[in-house]
XYZ file of N, CA, C and O in Angstrom:
700
model
N 0.855 -1.168 0.000
C 0.000 0.000 0.000
C 0.899 1.228 0.000
O 1.786 1.353 0.824
N 0.678 2.119 -0.925
C 1.487 3.322 -1.052
C 1.197 4.290 0.098
O 0.155 4.224 0.746
N 2.118 5.210 0.303
C 2.000 6.158 1.415
C 0.699 6.963 1.344
O 0.067 7.223 2.365
N 0.276 7.348 0.134
C -0.965 8.105 0.006
C -2.176 7.335 0.497
O -3.062 7.885 1.160
N -2.204 6.045 0.188
C -3.306 5.197 0.662
C -3.290 5.089 2.178
O -4.341 5.065 2.814
N -2.088 5.011 2.757
C -1.976 4.920 4.221
C -2.414 6.225 4.880
O -3.096 6.212 5.901
N -2.040 7.365 4.284
C -2.472 8.659 4.828
C -4.002 8.709 4.820
O -4.633 9.051 5.821
N -4.588 8.350 3.684
C -6.053 8.349 3.563
C -6.680 7.409 4.595
O -7.654 7.771 5.266
N -6.131 6.223 4.734
C -6.673 5.242 5.678
C -6.682 5.798 7.098
O -7.710 5.780 7.787
N -5.544 6.309 7.562
C -5.464 6.804 8.932
C -6.255 8.095 9.126
O -6.840 8.321 10.178
N -6.295 8.936 8.102
C -7.070 10.186 8.209
C -8.546 9.870 8.393
O -9.204 10.423 9.281
N -9.083 8.977 7.546
C -10.512 8.644 7.655
C -10.797 7.866 8.939
O -11.857 8.024 9.524
N -9.842 7.060 9.373
C -10.011 6.343 10.635
C -10.144 7.333 11.803
O -10.899 7.101 12.740
N -9.434 8.460 11.706
C -9.496 9.495 12.742
C -10.701 10.423 12.558
O -10.926 11.314 13.377
N -11.425 10.250 11.440
C -12.593 11.088 11.183
C -12.233 12.502 10.749
O -13.025 13.429 10.926
N -11.066 12.670 10.177
C -10.608 13.998 9.749
C -10.891 14.215 8.266
O -10.825 13.285 7.477
N -11.158 15.460 7.914
C -11.251 15.823 6.501
C -9.841 16.153 6.018
O -8.937 16.397 6.828
N -9.669 16.207 4.703
C -8.376 16.596 4.151
C -8.026 18.015 4.591
O -6.883 18.299 4.962
N -9.008 18.904 4.551
C -8.772 20.299 4.925
C -8.325 20.392 6.384
O -7.351 21.072 6.704
N -9.010 19.691 7.277
C -8.692 19.754 8.701
C -7.274 19.241 8.967
O -6.491 19.895 9.658
N -6.932 18.087 8.392
C -5.590 17.543 8.591
C -4.536 18.486 7.996
O -3.515 18.758 8.632
N -4.806 19.004 6.811
C -3.873 19.939 6.188
C -3.633 21.170 7.043
O -2.507 21.647 7.171
N -4.699 21.681 7.641
C -4.562 22.860 8.506
C -3.781 22.516 9.775
O -2.966 23.313 10.241
N -3.998 21.307 10.331
C -3.225 20.883 11.501
C -1.729 20.812 11.179
O -0.887 21.040 12.046
N -1.433 20.502 9.922
C -0.039 20.413 9.489
C 0.560 21.780 9.163
O 1.753 21.886 8.900
N -0.288 22.813 9.154
C 0.206 24.164 8.915
C 0.008 24.684 7.509
O 0.519 25.753 7.168
N -0.725 23.965 6.664
C -1.001 24.465 5.319
C -2.070 25.548 5.402
O -2.961 25.495 6.259
N -2.037 26.530 4.512
C -3.069 27.577 4.510
C -4.454 26.958 4.270
O -4.590 25.985 3.515
N -5.462 27.533 4.911
C -6.824 26.999 4.816
C -7.282 26.843 3.360
O -7.923 25.863 3.020
N -6.938 27.805 2.496
C -7.376 27.768 1.092
C -6.846 26.557 0.325
O -7.503 26.070 -0.585
N -5.636 26.099 0.676
C -5.023 25.016 -0.105
C -4.803 23.729 0.690
O -4.263 22.763 0.160
N -5.231 23.700 1.945
C -4.967 22.540 2.810
C -5.525 21.239 2.221
O -4.840 20.219 2.184
N -6.783 21.297 1.742
C -7.392 20.078 1.201
C -6.742 19.649 -0.111
O -6.569 18.460 -0.385
N -6.332 20.612 -0.928
C -5.683 20.300 -2.207
C -4.344 19.612 -1.955
O -4.017 18.611 -2.595
N -3.570 20.150 -1.001
C -2.261 19.556 -0.691
C -2.431 18.121 -0.196
O -1.718 17.224 -0.637
N -3.382 17.897 0.706
C -3.599 16.538 1.220
C -4.068 15.609 0.111
O -3.632 14.457 0.032
N -4.935 16.106 -0.759
C -5.414 15.283 -1.877
C -4.247 14.876 -2.776
O -4.194 13.736 -3.261
N -3.297 15.778 -2.977
C -2.128 15.448 -3.805
C -1.299 14.331 -3.184
O -0.815 13.447 -3.892
N -1.158 14.337 -1.870
C -0.413 13.268 -1.195
C -1.201 11.964 -1.234
O -0.630 10.902 -1.495
N -2.489 12.052 -0.996
C -3.296 10.823 -0.961
C -3.412 10.155 -2.325
O -3.503 8.931 -2.404
N -3.408 10.931 -3.383
C -3.513 10.347 -4.724
C -2.163 9.952 -5.298
O -2.102 9.326 -6.353
N -1.092 10.336 -4.631
C 0.240 10.005 -5.116
C 0.803 11.004 -6.101
O 1.872 10.786 -6.663
N 0.088 12.113 -6.324
C 0.601 13.151 -7.217
C 1.861 13.787 -6.625
O 2.732 14.236 -7.360
N 1.934 13.822 -5.305
C 3.112 14.326 -4.598
C 3.472 13.334 -3.512
O 2.598 12.649 -2.968
N 4.748 13.276 -3.195
C 5.220 12.415 -2.102
C 5.754 13.308 -0.989
O 6.598 14.170 -1.246
N 5.256 13.110 0.229
C 5.721 13.972 1.321
C 7.194 13.706 1.659
O 7.647 12.561 1.618
N 7.908 14.780 1.981
C 9.286 14.647 2.441
C 9.273 13.972 3.817
O 8.238 13.877 4.473
N 10.440 13.537 4.254
C 10.559 12.823 5.529
C 10.027 13.641 6.707
O 9.331 13.101 7.576
N 10.308 14.962 6.707
C 9.843 15.789 7.835
C 8.319 15.904 7.838
O 7.685 15.910 8.897
N 7.699 15.984 6.640
C 6.244 16.050 6.577
C 5.629 14.700 6.948
O 4.608 14.648 7.629
N 6.280 13.624 6.532
C 5.798 12.291 6.907
C 5.803 12.144 8.423
O 4.854 11.631 9.013
N 6.869 12.631 9.063
C 6.942 12.582 10.527
C 5.831 13.422 11.155
O 5.199 12.996 12.134
N 5.563 14.594 10.593
C 4.480 15.449 11.111
C 3.119 14.797 10.902
O 2.256 14.840 11.789
N 2.915 14.219 9.713
C 1.654 13.505 9.446
C 1.459 12.379 10.456
O 0.380 12.235 11.044
N 2.505 11.587 10.659
C 2.418 10.467 11.597
C 2.092 10.964 13.001
O 1.209 10.409 13.671
N 2.766 12.014 13.433
C 2.528 12.565 14.760
C 1.088 13.063 14.887
O 0.407 12.790 15.875
N 0.623 13.782 13.885
C -0.734 14.330 13.908
C -1.791 13.218 13.885
O -2.824 13.323 14.541
N -1.493 12.155 13.144
C -2.450 11.035 13.046
C -2.289 10.026 14.183
O -3.088 9.095 14.315
N -1.253 10.204 14.992
C -1.036 9.319 16.133
C -0.526 7.940 15.748
O -0.877 6.941 16.381
N 0.303 7.882 14.697
C 0.852 6.605 14.258
C 2.364 6.744 14.075
O 2.892 7.850 14.053
N 3.032 5.626 13.907
C 4.462 5.634 13.618
C 4.688 6.067 12.172
O 3.885 5.727 11.298
N 5.769 6.791 11.895
C 6.074 7.114 10.495
C 6.191 5.847 9.634
O 5.866 5.865 8.455
N 6.615 4.738 10.236
C 6.705 3.477 9.494
C 5.327 2.980 9.057
O 5.201 2.279 8.057
N 4.297 3.341 9.809
C 2.940 2.931 9.446
C 2.445 3.681 8.214
O 1.538 3.223 7.529
N 3.041 4.838 7.931
C 2.635 5.623 6.767
C 3.435 5.287 5.521
O 2.904 5.243 4.418
N 4.712 5.105 5.705
C 5.567 4.878 4.539
C 5.442 3.439 4.069
O 4.963 2.568 4.792
N 5.849 3.215 2.845
C 5.879 1.852 2.343
C 6.943 1.153 3.170
O 8.116 1.522 3.121
N 6.552 0.177 3.977
C 7.487 -0.404 4.939
C 8.678 -1.098 4.284
O 8.590 -1.641 3.196
N 9.775 -1.052 5.009
C 11.001 -1.725 4.615
C 11.011 -3.067 5.326
O 11.229 -3.133 6.529
N 10.767 -4.149 4.585
C 10.681 -5.457 5.227
C 12.046 -6.025 5.580
O 12.142 -7.114 6.128
N 13.101 -5.272 5.282
C 14.433 -5.713 5.670
C 14.743 -5.377 7.122
O 15.817 -5.697 7.606
N 13.819 -4.722 7.817
C 13.991 -4.467 9.248
C 12.798 -5.079 9.977
O 11.714 -5.211 9.418
N 13.012 -5.461 11.219
C 11.917 -6.061 11.987
C 10.754 -5.088 12.168
O 9.600 -5.478 12.068
N 11.052 -3.816 12.429
C 9.984 -2.826 12.593
C 9.223 -2.622 11.284
O 7.996 -2.533 11.275
N 9.952 -2.545 10.184
C 9.299 -2.418 8.881
C 8.439 -3.627 8.572
O 7.323 -3.494 8.053
N 8.938 -4.810 8.896
C 8.169 -6.029 8.675
C 6.894 -6.023 9.516
O 5.813 -6.374 9.024
N 6.999 -5.613 10.772
C 5.806 -5.556 11.624
C 4.763 -4.599 11.047
O 3.578 -4.921 11.004
N 5.203 -3.438 10.551
C 4.247 -2.491 9.987
C 3.677 -2.996 8.666
O 2.537 -2.687 8.314
N 4.437 -3.806 7.938
C 3.897 -4.454 6.743
C 2.786 -5.413 7.146
O 1.715 -5.438 6.524
N 3.008 -6.177 8.200
C 1.975 -7.107 8.678
C 0.738 -6.351 9.172
O -0.398 -6.773 8.935
N 0.941 -5.219 9.834
C -0.196 -4.405 10.276
C -0.994 -3.899 9.069
O -2.220 -3.833 9.098
N -0.287 -3.527 7.997
C -0.948 -3.076 6.769
C -1.761 -4.207 6.161
O -2.887 -3.998 5.699
N -1.201 -5.423 6.180
C -1.936 -6.584 5.665
C -3.179 -6.863 6.515
O -4.203 -7.289 5.996
N -3.086 -6.597 7.799
C -4.253 -6.735 8.665
C -5.338 -5.751 8.240
O -6.505 -6.117 8.098
N -4.937 -4.504 7.998
C -5.894 -3.464 7.606
C -6.531 -3.778 6.256
O -7.737 -3.645 6.088
N -5.718 -4.151 5.303
C -6.206 -4.291 3.926
C -6.835 -5.640 3.622
O -7.809 -5.721 2.875
N -6.247 -6.716 4.161
C -6.683 -8.060 3.794
C -7.298 -8.858 4.930
O -7.604 -10.035 4.762
N -7.435 -8.247 6.099
C -8.038 -8.975 7.208
C -7.116 -10.020 7.808
O -7.587 -10.968 8.436
N -5.806 -9.864 7.632
C -4.855 -10.789 8.225
C -5.001 -10.704 9.738
O -5.112 -9.613 10.296
N -5.034 -11.848 10.388
C -5.139 -11.862 11.843
C -4.032 -12.726 12.413
O -3.548 -13.651 11.764
N -3.655 -12.408 13.635
C -2.653 -13.214 14.329
C -3.401 -14.118 15.296
O -4.381 -13.712 15.916
N -2.949 -15.357 15.385
C -3.658 -16.356 16.178
C -2.643 -17.331 16.757
O -1.435 -17.158 16.581
N -3.147 -18.329 17.413
C -2.289 -19.392 17.928
C -2.918 -20.714 17.541
O -4.134 -20.899 17.618
N -2.085 -21.635 17.103
C -2.547 -22.961 16.702
C -1.522 -23.964 17.199
O -0.334 -23.855 16.859
N -1.958 -24.889 18.009
C -1.063 -25.916 18.566
C 0.164 -25.312 19.234
O 1.280 -25.794 19.080
N -0.033 -24.216 19.969
C 1.057 -23.577 20.691
C 1.986 -22.737 19.840
O 2.975 -22.218 20.340
N 1.684 -22.603 18.564
C 2.507 -21.815 17.655
C 1.750 -20.569 17.217
O 0.541 -20.623 16.990
N 2.455 -19.453 17.079
C 1.851 -18.244 16.538
C 1.639 -18.465 15.045
O 2.502 -19.011 14.361
N 0.473 -18.087 14.554
C 0.207 -18.227 13.120
C -0.555 -17.001 12.630
O -1.140 -16.260 13.403
N -0.506 -16.808 11.327
C -1.234 -15.726 10.684
C -2.344 -16.350 9.864
O -2.141 -17.369 9.202
N -3.506 -15.739 9.894
C -4.657 -16.238 9.153
C -5.242 -15.114 8.314
O -5.163 -13.959 8.683
N -5.860 -15.502 7.216
C -6.554 -14.542 6.371
C -8.046 -14.767 6.558
O -8.539 -15.877 6.372
N -8.757 -13.721 6.931
C -10.204 -13.778 7.065
C -10.798 -13.578 5.674
O -10.885 -12.450 5.193
N -11.204 -14.661 5.017
C -11.677 -14.577 3.632
C -12.960 -13.762 3.510
O -13.301 -13.306 2.428
N -13.664 -13.554 4.614
C -14.896 -12.764 4.577
C -14.625 -11.269 4.721
O -15.528 -10.458 4.625
N -13.362 -10.890 4.930
C -13.000 -9.484 5.108
C -13.268 -8.675 3.840
O -13.804 -7.576 3.907
N -12.875 -9.222 2.690
C -13.050 -8.513 1.423
C -12.722 -9.460 0.277
O -12.216 -10.553 0.487
N -13.009 -8.997 -0.949
C -12.639 -9.792 -2.128
C -11.124 -9.940 -2.203
O -10.620 -10.985 -2.592
N -10.396 -8.886 -1.840
C -8.942 -8.953 -1.842
C -8.441 -10.011 -0.865
O -7.475 -10.715 -1.140
N -9.100 -10.119 0.284
C -8.706 -11.124 1.272
C -8.941 -12.524 0.722
O -8.108 -13.417 0.902
N -10.062 -12.718 0.030
C -10.346 -14.024 -0.560
C -9.309 -14.364 -1.628
O -8.854 -15.514 -1.721
N -8.903 -13.368 -2.401
C -7.861 -13.589 -3.410
C -6.537 -13.947 -2.765
O -5.836 -14.848 -3.213
N -6.183 -13.217 -1.723
C -4.948 -13.515 -1.011
C -4.990 -14.937 -0.476
O -4.000 -15.674 -0.557
N -6.119 -15.352 0.054
C -6.266 -16.709 0.581
C -6.017 -17.738 -0.513
O -5.323 -18.742 -0.300
N -6.560 -17.509 -1.697
C -6.334 -18.426 -2.815
C -4.852 -18.523 -3.146
O -4.319 -19.608 -3.395
N -4.181 -17.381 -3.162
C -2.752 -17.364 -3.471
C -1.955 -18.098 -2.398
O -1.017 -18.845 -2.708
N -2.325 -17.891 -1.149
C -1.634 -18.578 -0.065
C -1.868 -20.087 -0.128
O -0.968 -20.870 0.202
N -3.058 -20.490 -0.560
C -3.333 -21.926 -0.726
C -2.439 -22.527 -1.809
O -1.939 -23.651 -1.663
N -2.231 -21.797 -2.894
C -1.332 -22.265 -3.952
C 0.087 -22.390 -3.403
O 0.791 -23.364 -3.695
N 0.506 -21.426 -2.609
C 1.834 -21.466 -2.003
C 1.940 -22.665 -1.056
O 2.933 -23.404 -1.067
N 0.913 -22.856 -0.229
C 0.910 -23.983 0.708
C 1.029 -25.306 -0.040
O 1.741 -26.216 0.372
N 0.328 -25.417 -1.169
C 0.382 -26.643 -1.952
C 1.798 -26.889 -2.482
O 2.315 -28.001 -2.403
N 2.431 -25.860 -3.003
C 3.802 -26.011 -3.505
C 4.756 -26.369 -2.365
O 5.626 -27.234 -2.522
N 4.587 -25.727 -1.212
C 5.441 -26.019 -0.061
C 5.228 -27.449 0.432
O 6.188 -28.130 0.824
N 3.982 -27.916 0.385
C 3.693 -29.298 0.794
C 4.346 -30.296 -0.158
O 4.839 -31.346 0.271
N 4.360 -29.966 -1.429
C 5.019 -30.836 -2.409
C 6.521 -30.910 -2.130
O 7.128 -31.978 -2.232
N 7.113 -29.784 -1.760
C 8.529 -29.762 -1.413
C 8.771 -30.627 -0.177
O 9.671 -31.470 -0.159
N 7.958 -30.434 0.834
C 8.111 -31.169 2.095
C 7.950 -32.675 1.887
O 8.647 -33.470 2.506
N 7.040 -33.067 0.987
C 6.790 -34.481 0.717
C 7.846 -35.088 -0.215
O 7.809 -36.286 -0.491
N 8.767 -34.257 -0.713
C 9.798 -34.750 -1.610
C 9.318 -34.930 -3.040
O 10.006 -35.536 -3.854
N 8.150 -34.380 -3.356
C 7.609 -34.498 -4.716
C 8.318 -33.563 -5.683
O 8.326 -33.811 -6.883
N 8.870 -32.471 -5.158
C 9.659 -31.546 -5.967
C 10.913 -31.192 -5.178
O 10.947 -31.327 -3.949
N 11.923 -30.735 -5.867
C 13.175 -30.340 -5.213
C 13.098 -28.879 -4.764
O 12.192 -28.139 -5.170
N 14.072 -28.478 -3.979
C 14.151 -27.073 -3.569
C 14.284 -26.173 -4.797
O 13.682 -25.105 -4.857
N 15.045 -26.638 -5.778
C 15.209 -25.863 -7.014
C 13.870 -25.702 -7.739
O 13.543 -24.618 -8.238
N 13.080 -26.777 -7.786
C 11.761 -26.711 -8.415
C 10.861 -25.735 -7.663
O 10.148 -24.932 -8.262
N 10.917 -25.810 -6.347
C 10.104 -24.938 -5.507
C 10.502 -23.475 -5.714
O 9.650 -22.600 -5.883
N 11.813 -23.224 -5.719
C 12.283 -21.853 -5.933
C 11.870 -21.349 -7.307
O 11.460 -20.198 -7.452
N 11.963 -22.191 -8.296
C 11.556 -21.796 -9.650
C 10.065 -21.444 -9.649
O 9.655 -20.454 -10.250
N 9.251 -22.243 -8.963
C 7.813 -21.955 -8.867
C 7.594 -20.594 -8.205
O 6.826 -19.774 -8.694
N 8.293 -20.356 -7.096
C 8.127 -19.089 -6.374
C 8.577 -17.902 -7.202
O 7.900 -16.884 -7.248
N 9.726 -18.028 -7.825
C 10.282 -16.881 -8.541
C 9.559 -16.596 -9.845
O 9.664 -15.493 -10.374
N 8.824 -17.542 -10.349
C 8.077 -17.325 -11.593
C 6.575 -17.190 -11.324
O 5.789 -17.068 -12.255
N 6.198 -17.253 -10.105
C 4.793 -17.143 -9.715
C 4.188 -15.832 -10.230
O 4.852 -14.807 -10.143
N 3.003 -15.815 -10.754
C 1.998 -16.863 -10.931
C 1.949 -17.411 -12.363
O 0.872 -17.666 -12.875
N 3.080 -17.573 -12.964
C 3.135 -17.977 -14.361
C 2.258 -19.188 -14.676
O 1.685 -19.273 -15.749
N 2.114 -20.104 -13.742
C 1.361 -21.326 -14.014
C -0.119 -21.225 -13.652
O -0.830 -22.208 -13.669
N -0.567 -20.025 -13.345
C -1.986 -19.808 -13.071
C -2.744 -19.841 -14.389
O -2.320 -19.284 -15.380
N -3.895 -20.491 -14.382
C -4.676 -20.586 -15.623
C -5.844 -19.612 -15.672
O -6.645 -19.663 -16.580
N -5.961 -18.732 -14.692
C -7.021 -17.735 -14.681
C -6.421 -16.357 -14.550
O -5.889 -16.031 -13.491
N -6.434 -15.535 -15.609
C -5.828 -14.206 -15.525
C -6.413 -13.388 -14.377
O -7.625 -13.350 -14.190
N -5.520 -12.783 -13.606
C -5.959 -11.913 -12.514
C -6.342 -12.655 -11.254
O -6.505 -12.079 -10.219
N -6.480 -13.952 -11.352
C -6.816 -14.752 -10.171
C -5.884 -15.939 -10.118
O -5.523 -16.510 -11.126
N -5.514 -16.313 -8.938
C -4.606 -17.431 -8.780
C -5.326 -18.501 -7.985
O -5.838 -18.247 -6.906
N -5.409 -19.690 -8.559
C -6.042 -20.799 -7.873
C -4.979 -21.835 -7.546
O -3.968 -21.933 -8.242
N -5.199 -22.640 -6.498
C -4.278 -23.733 -6.258
C -4.226 -24.615 -7.510
O -5.243 -24.831 -8.164
N -3.044 -25.104 -7.838
C -2.916 -25.903 -9.038
C -3.480 -27.301 -8.811
O -3.412 -27.844 -7.723
N -4.054 -27.876 -9.869
C -4.627 -29.213 -9.772
C -3.511 -30.239 -9.673
O -2.365 -29.978 -10.049
N -3.850 -31.440 -9.202
C -2.855 -32.499 -9.087
C -2.296 -32.851 -10.465
O -1.098 -33.066 -10.617
N -3.162 -32.888 -11.475
C -2.700 -33.199 -12.827
C -1.704 -32.168 -13.332
O -0.645 -32.516 -13.872
N -2.021 -30.895 -13.155
C -1.115 -29.835 -13.568
C 0.162 -29.886 -12.743
O 1.260 -29.696 -13.263
N 0.023 -30.184 -11.458
C 1.179 -30.296 -10.584
C 2.118 -31.392 -11.075
O 3.335 -31.195 -11.167
N 1.566 -32.571 -11.402
C 2.383 -33.682 -11.894
C 3.082 -33.304 -13.200
O 4.262 -33.592 -13.386
N 2.340 -32.652 -14.084
C 2.902 -32.234 -15.361
C 4.023 -31.210 -15.138
O 5.078 -31.277 -15.776
N 3.812 -30.281 -14.223
C 4.811 -29.268 -13.905
C 6.074 -29.911 -13.352
O 7.184 -29.567 -13.754
N 5.918 -30.860 -12.438
C 7.071 -31.538 -11.848
C 7.881 -32.222 -12.941
O 9.108 -32.117 -12.988
N 7.195 -32.929 -13.842
C 7.892 -33.619 -14.943
C 8.618 -32.625 -15.842
O 9.765 -32.834 -16.214
N 7.950 -31.550 -16.215
C 8.560 -30.552 -17.089
C 9.792 -29.925 -16.428
O 10.814 -29.724 -17.084
N 9.686 -29.619 -15.158
C 10.807 -29.028 -14.456
C 11.970 -29.992 -14.327
O 13.126 -29.620 -14.462
N 11.669 -31.270 -14.087
C 12.727 -32.281 -13.999
C 13.424 -32.448 -15.345
O 14.643 -32.593 -15.403
N 12.651 -32.430 -16.431
C 13.235 -32.547 -17.764
C 14.142 -31.355 -18.047
O 15.226 -31.516 -18.610
N 13.711 -30.155 -17.663
C 14.530 -28.955 -17.856
C 15.836 -29.056 -17.071
O 16.884 -28.675 -17.548
N 15.738 -29.592 -15.859
C 16.907 -29.712 -14.994
C 17.900 -30.716 -15.575
O 19.110 -30.522 -15.479
N 17.409 -31.775 -16.186
C 18.264 -32.818 -16.749
C 18.992 -32.352 -18.002
O 20.025 -32.892 -18.368
N 18.454 -31.357 -18.698
C 19.061 -30.878 -19.954
C 20.320 -30.132 -19.754
O 20.865 -29.717 -18.895
């Protein structure tokens, strides 16, 4: 989710108008709403100091506004929080282990994400069962969703397609 979408999300969550938030940030009343609209639509990107002011005014971390850096633990956590907001991702416990779940009833996007995760789970299960090699699995991941047969939607692959894919990948590896 881009920074503009995050600004919009937190602003509306706080019940603020663009004009009100812009004025809190110190923009002139005449142009406050226009400036905020430019940031929310992505026409302009706020500088680091404005991002910090926006975060402070909205009562969130600057990491919650910016496109998170998943190479840091804090960035990764804020990415997960964004997935919670957008896709209904929830944190839970299963058999004493922390797990993440997708609430498919949250939205159409959540249902799509669930389908994609099911395809990933299927490929990972094939790797674990020794049906495909790590190289085959990596190739599947790095070329994903090339083997999807429905444009714009990703479904778990059928067993027949899976078997055919495994054979094709093994033949490629042998060449």
